[in-house]
PDB file of C-alpha atoms in Angstrom:
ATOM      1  CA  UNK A 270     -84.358  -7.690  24.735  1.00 38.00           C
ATOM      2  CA  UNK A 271     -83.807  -8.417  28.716  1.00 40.00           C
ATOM      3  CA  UNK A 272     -83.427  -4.055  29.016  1.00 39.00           C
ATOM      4  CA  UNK A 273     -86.806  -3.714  26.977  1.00 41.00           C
ATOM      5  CA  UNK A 274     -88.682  -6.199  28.816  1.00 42.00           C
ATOM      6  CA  UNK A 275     -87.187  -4.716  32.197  1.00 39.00           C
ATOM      7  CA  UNK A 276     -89.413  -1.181  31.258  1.00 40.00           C
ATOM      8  CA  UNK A 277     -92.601  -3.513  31.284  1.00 46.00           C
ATOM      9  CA  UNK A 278     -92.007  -5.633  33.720  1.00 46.00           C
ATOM     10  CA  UNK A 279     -91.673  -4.702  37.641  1.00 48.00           C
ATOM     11  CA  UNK A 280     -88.453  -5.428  39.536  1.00 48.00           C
ATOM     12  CA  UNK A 281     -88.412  -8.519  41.057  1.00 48.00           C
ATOM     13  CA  UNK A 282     -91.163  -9.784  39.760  1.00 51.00           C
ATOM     14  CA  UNK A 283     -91.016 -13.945  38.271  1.00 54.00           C
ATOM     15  CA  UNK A 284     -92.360 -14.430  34.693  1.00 51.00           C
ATOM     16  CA  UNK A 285     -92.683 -17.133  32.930  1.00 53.00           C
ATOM     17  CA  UNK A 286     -91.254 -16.867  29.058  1.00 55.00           C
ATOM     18  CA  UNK A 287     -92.758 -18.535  26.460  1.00 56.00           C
ATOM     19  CA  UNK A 288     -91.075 -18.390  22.390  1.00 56.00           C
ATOM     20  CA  UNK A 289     -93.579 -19.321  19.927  1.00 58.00           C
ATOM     21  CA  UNK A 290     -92.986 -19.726  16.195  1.00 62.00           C
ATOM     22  CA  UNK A 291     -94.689 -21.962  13.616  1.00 66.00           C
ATOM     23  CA  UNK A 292     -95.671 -20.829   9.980  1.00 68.00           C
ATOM     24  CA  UNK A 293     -98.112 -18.323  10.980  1.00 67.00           C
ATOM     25  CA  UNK A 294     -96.742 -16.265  13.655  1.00 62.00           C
ATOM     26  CA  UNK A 295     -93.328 -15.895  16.102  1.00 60.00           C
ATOM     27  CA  UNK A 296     -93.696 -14.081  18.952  1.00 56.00           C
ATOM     28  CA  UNK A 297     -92.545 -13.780  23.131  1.00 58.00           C
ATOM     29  CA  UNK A 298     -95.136 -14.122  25.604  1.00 57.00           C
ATOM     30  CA  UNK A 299     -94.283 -13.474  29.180  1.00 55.00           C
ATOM     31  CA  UNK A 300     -96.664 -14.137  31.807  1.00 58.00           C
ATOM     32  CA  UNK A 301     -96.607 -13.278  35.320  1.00 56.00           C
ATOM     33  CA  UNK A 302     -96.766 -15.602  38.156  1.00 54.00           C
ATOM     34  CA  UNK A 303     -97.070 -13.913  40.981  1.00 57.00           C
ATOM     35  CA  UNK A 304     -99.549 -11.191  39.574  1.00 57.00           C
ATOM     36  CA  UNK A 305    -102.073 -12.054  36.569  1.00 55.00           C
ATOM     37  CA  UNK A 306    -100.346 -10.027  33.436  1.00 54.00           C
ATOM     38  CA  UNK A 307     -99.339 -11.708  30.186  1.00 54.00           C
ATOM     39  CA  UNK A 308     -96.922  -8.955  27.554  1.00 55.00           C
ATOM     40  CA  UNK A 309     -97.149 -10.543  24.036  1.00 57.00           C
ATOM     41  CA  UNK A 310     -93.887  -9.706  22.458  1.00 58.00           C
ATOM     42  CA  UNK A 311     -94.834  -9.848  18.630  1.00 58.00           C
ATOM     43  CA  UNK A 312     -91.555 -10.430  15.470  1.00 62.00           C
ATOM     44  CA  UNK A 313     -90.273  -8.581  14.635  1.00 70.00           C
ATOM     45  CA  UNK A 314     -89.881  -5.512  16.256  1.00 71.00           C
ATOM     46  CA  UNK A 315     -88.769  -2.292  14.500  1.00 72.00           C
ATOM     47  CA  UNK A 316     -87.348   0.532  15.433  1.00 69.00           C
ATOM     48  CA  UNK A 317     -88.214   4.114  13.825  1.00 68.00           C
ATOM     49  CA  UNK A 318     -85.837   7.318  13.280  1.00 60.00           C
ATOM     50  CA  UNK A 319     -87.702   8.642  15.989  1.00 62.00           C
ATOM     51  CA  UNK A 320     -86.722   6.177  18.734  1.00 62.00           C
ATOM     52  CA  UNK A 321     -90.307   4.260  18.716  1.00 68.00           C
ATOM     53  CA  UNK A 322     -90.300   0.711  19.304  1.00 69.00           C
ATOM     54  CA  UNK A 323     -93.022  -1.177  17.923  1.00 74.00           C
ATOM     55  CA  UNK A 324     -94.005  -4.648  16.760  1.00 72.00           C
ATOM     56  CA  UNK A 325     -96.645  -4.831  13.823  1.00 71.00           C
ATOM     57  CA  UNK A 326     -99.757  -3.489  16.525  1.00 70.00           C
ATOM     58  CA  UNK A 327     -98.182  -1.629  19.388  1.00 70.00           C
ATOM     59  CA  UNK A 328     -95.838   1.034  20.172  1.00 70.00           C
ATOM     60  CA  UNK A 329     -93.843  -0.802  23.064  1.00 62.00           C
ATOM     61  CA  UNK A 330     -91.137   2.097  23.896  1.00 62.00           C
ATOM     62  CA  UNK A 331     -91.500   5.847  22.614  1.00 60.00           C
ATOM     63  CA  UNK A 332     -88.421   8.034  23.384  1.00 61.00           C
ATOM     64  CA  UNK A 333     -90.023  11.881  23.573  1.00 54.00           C
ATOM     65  CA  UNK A 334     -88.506  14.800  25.080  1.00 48.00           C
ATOM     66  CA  UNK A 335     -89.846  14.055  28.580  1.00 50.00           C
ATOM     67  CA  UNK A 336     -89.136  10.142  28.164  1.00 47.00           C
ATOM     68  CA  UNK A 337     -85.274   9.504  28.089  1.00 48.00           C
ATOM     69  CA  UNK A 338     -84.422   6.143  28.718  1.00 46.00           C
ATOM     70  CA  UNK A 339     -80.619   6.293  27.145  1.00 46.00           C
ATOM     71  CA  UNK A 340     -80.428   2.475  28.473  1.00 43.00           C
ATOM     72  CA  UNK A 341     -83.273   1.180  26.391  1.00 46.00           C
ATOM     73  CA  UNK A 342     -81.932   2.791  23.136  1.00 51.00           C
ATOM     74  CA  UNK A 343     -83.513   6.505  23.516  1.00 61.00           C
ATOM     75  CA  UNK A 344     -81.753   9.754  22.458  1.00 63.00           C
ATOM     76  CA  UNK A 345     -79.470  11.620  24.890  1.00 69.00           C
ATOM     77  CA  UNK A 346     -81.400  14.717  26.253  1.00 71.00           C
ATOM     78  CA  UNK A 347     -78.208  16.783  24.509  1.00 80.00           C
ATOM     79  CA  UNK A 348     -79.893  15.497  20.873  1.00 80.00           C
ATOM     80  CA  UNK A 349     -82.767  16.759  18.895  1.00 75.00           C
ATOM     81  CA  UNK A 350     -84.482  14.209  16.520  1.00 68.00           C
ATOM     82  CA  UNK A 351     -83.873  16.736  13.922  1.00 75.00           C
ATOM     83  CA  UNK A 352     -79.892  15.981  14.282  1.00 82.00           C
ATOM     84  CA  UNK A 353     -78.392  14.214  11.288  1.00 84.00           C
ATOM     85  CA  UNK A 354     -75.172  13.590  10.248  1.00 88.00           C
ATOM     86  CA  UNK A 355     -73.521  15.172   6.571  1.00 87.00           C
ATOM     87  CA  UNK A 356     -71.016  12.412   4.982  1.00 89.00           C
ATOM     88  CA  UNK A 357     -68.151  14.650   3.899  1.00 87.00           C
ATOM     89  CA  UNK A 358     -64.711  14.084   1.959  1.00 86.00           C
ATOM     90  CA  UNK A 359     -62.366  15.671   4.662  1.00 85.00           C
ATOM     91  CA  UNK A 360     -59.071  14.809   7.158  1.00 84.00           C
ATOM     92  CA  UNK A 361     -59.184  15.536  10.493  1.00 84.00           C
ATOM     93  CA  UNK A 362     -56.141  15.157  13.319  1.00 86.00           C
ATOM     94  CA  UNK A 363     -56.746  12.118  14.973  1.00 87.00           C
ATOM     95  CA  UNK A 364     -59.885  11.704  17.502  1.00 90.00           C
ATOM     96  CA  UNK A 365     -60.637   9.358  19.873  1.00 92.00           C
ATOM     97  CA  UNK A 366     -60.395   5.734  18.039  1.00 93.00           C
ATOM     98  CA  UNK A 367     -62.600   2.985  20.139  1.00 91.00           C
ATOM     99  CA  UNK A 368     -60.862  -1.065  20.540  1.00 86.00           C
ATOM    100  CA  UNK A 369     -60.736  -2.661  16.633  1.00 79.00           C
ATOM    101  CA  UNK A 370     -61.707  -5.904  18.839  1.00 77.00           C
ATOM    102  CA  UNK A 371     -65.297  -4.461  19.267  1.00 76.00           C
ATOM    103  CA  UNK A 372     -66.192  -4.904  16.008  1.00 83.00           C
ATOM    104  CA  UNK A 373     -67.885  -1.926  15.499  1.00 90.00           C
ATOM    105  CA  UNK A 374     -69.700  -1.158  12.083  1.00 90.00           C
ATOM    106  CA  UNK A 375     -70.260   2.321  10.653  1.00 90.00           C
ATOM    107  CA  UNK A 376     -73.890   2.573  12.129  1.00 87.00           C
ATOM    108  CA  UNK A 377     -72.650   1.177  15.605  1.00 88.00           C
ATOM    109  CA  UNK A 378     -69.938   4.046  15.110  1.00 91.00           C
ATOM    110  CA  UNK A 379     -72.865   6.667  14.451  1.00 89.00           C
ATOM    111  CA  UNK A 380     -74.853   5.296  17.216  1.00 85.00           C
ATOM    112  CA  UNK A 381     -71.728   5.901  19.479  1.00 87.00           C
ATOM    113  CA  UNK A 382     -71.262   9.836  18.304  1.00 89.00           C
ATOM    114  CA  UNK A 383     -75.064  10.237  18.636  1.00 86.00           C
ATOM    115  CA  UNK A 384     -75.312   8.909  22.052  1.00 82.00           C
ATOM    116  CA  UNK A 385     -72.271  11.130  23.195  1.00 86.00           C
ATOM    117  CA  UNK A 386     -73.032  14.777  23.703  1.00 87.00           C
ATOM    118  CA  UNK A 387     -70.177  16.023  23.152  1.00 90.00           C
ATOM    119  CA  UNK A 388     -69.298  14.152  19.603  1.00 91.00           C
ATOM    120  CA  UNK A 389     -69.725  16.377  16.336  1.00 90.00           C
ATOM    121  CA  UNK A 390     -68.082  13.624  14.451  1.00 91.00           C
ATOM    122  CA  UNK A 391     -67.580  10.174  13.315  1.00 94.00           C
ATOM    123  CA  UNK A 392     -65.671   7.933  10.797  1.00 93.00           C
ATOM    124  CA  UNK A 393     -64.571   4.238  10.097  1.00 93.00           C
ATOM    125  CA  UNK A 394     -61.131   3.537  10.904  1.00 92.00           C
ATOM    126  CA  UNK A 395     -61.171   1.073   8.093  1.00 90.00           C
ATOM    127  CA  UNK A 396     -62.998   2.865   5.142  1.00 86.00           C
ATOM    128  CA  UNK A 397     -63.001  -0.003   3.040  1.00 88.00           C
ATOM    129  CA  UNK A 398     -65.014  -2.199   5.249  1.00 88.00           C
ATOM    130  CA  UNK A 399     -66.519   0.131   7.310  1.00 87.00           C
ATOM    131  CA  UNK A 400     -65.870  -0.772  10.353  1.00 90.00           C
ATOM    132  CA  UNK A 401     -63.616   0.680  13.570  1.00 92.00           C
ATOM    133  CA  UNK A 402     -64.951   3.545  14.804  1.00 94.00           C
ATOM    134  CA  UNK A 403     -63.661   7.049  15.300  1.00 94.00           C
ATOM    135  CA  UNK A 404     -65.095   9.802  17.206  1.00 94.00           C
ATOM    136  CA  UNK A 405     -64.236  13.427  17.588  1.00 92.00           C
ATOM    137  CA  UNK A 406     -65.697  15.869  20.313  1.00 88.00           C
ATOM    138  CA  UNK A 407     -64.562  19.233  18.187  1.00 80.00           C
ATOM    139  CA  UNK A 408     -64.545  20.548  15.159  1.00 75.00           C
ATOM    140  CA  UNK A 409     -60.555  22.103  15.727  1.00 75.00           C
ATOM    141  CA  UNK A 410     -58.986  18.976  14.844  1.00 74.00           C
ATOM    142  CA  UNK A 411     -60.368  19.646  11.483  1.00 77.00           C
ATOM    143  CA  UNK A 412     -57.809  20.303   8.693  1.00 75.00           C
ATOM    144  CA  UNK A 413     -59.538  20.529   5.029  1.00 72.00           C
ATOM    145  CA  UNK A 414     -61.712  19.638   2.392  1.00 72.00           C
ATOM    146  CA  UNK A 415     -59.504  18.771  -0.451  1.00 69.00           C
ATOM    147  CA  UNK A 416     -56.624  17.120   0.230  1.00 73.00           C
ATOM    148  CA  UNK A 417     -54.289  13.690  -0.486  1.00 75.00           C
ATOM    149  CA  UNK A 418     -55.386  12.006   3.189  1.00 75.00           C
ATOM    150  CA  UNK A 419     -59.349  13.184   2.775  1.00 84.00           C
ATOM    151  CA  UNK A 420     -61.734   9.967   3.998  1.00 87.00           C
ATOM    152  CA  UNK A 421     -65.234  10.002   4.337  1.00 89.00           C
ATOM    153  CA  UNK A 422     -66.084  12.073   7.679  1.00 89.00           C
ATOM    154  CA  UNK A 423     -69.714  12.280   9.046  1.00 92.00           C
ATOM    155  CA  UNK A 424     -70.568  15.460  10.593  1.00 89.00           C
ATOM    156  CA  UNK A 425     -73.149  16.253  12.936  1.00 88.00           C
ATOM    157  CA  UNK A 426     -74.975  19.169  10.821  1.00 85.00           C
ATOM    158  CA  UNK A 427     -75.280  21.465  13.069  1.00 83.00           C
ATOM    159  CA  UNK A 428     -72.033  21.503  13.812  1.00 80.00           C
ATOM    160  CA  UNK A 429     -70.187  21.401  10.193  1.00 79.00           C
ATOM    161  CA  UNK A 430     -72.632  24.242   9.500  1.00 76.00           C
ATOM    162  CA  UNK A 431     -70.980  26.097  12.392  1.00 73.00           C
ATOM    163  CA  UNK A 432     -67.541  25.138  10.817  1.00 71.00           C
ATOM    164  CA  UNK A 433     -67.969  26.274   6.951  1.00 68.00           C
ATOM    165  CA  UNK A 434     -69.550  29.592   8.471  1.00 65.00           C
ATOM    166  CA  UNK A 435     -66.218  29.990  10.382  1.00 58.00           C
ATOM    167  CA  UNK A 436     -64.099  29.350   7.433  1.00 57.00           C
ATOM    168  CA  UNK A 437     -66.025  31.365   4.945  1.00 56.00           C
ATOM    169  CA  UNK A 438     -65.758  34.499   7.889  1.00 54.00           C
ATOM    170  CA  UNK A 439     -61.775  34.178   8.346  1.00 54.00           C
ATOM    171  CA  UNK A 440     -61.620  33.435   4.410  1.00 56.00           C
ATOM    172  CA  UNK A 441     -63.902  37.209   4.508  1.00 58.00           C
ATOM    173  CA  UNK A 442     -60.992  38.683   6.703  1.00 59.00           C
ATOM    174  CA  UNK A 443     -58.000  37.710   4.522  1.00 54.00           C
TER     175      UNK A 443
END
């Protein structure tokens, strides 16, 4: 929340934060002191596939394609809001596997790929409860479809697309 608020309010500036909740309504409301500005923080907020932050009246952060702020939960500039991800049965030779201490959950792990150019994949290191994460920056540590030590793999789109057109060509050759 402290990041958000930073985009609305300027740098060194005091404010003076007020939390309200009772049955009808919870909501932030920071008013300025120095300057006269109040930003009324409505909850909750949500968050859209398309990076827009809004509570139930406002858009308070819109990530476009001139707007990056990576820090405040925008896209990288290397990412298209038309990426996805595939889920796909498949082994791979190991990537890079982030601390287990981080406690990192399958979407945490997607958010990590996504927010890393040069990542075309991810996975949970523990597939049972999704969680661990493991990233990997090329599809050439990719080693099949169907076989005994296949786990659930997600592939950027783009990039598996890339990789099955590859395989069908050699597959053409031989």
């Amino acid at each position: 929340m402290g990041d958000l608020l930073s985009y609305f309010i300027p740098d060194n500036k005091q404010v003076m934060q007020v939390y309200i909740s009772n049955k009808n309504k919870t909501y932030l409301n920071y008013t300025g002191l120095e300057e006269n500005y109040t930003i009324e923080v409505k909850l909750p907020l949500k968050i859209d596939y398309f990076g827009r932050l809004s509570d139930e009246f406002v858009t308070l952060l819109h990530c476009n394609s001139t707007n990056f702020y990576i820090h405040l939960g925008c896209k990288a500039r290397c990412r298209s809001h038309d990426d996805t991800f595939t889920r796909v049965s498949s082994s791979m030779k190991d990537g890079f596997k982030f601390d287990e201490s981080n406690n990192l959950t399958r979407k945490d792990c997607e958010a990590k790929c996504f927010d890393n150019c040069s990542c075309v994949a991810y996975a949970s290191t523990n597939q049972v409860a999704q969680t661990g994460c493991e990233i990997w920056g090329t599809t050439d540590r990719f080693i099949g479809f169907s076989n005994p030590n296949a786990r659930t793999i997600y592939f950027l789109t783009s990039a598996l697309v890339n990789m099955v057109d590859l395989i069908i060509n050699i597959n053409a050759y031989n």
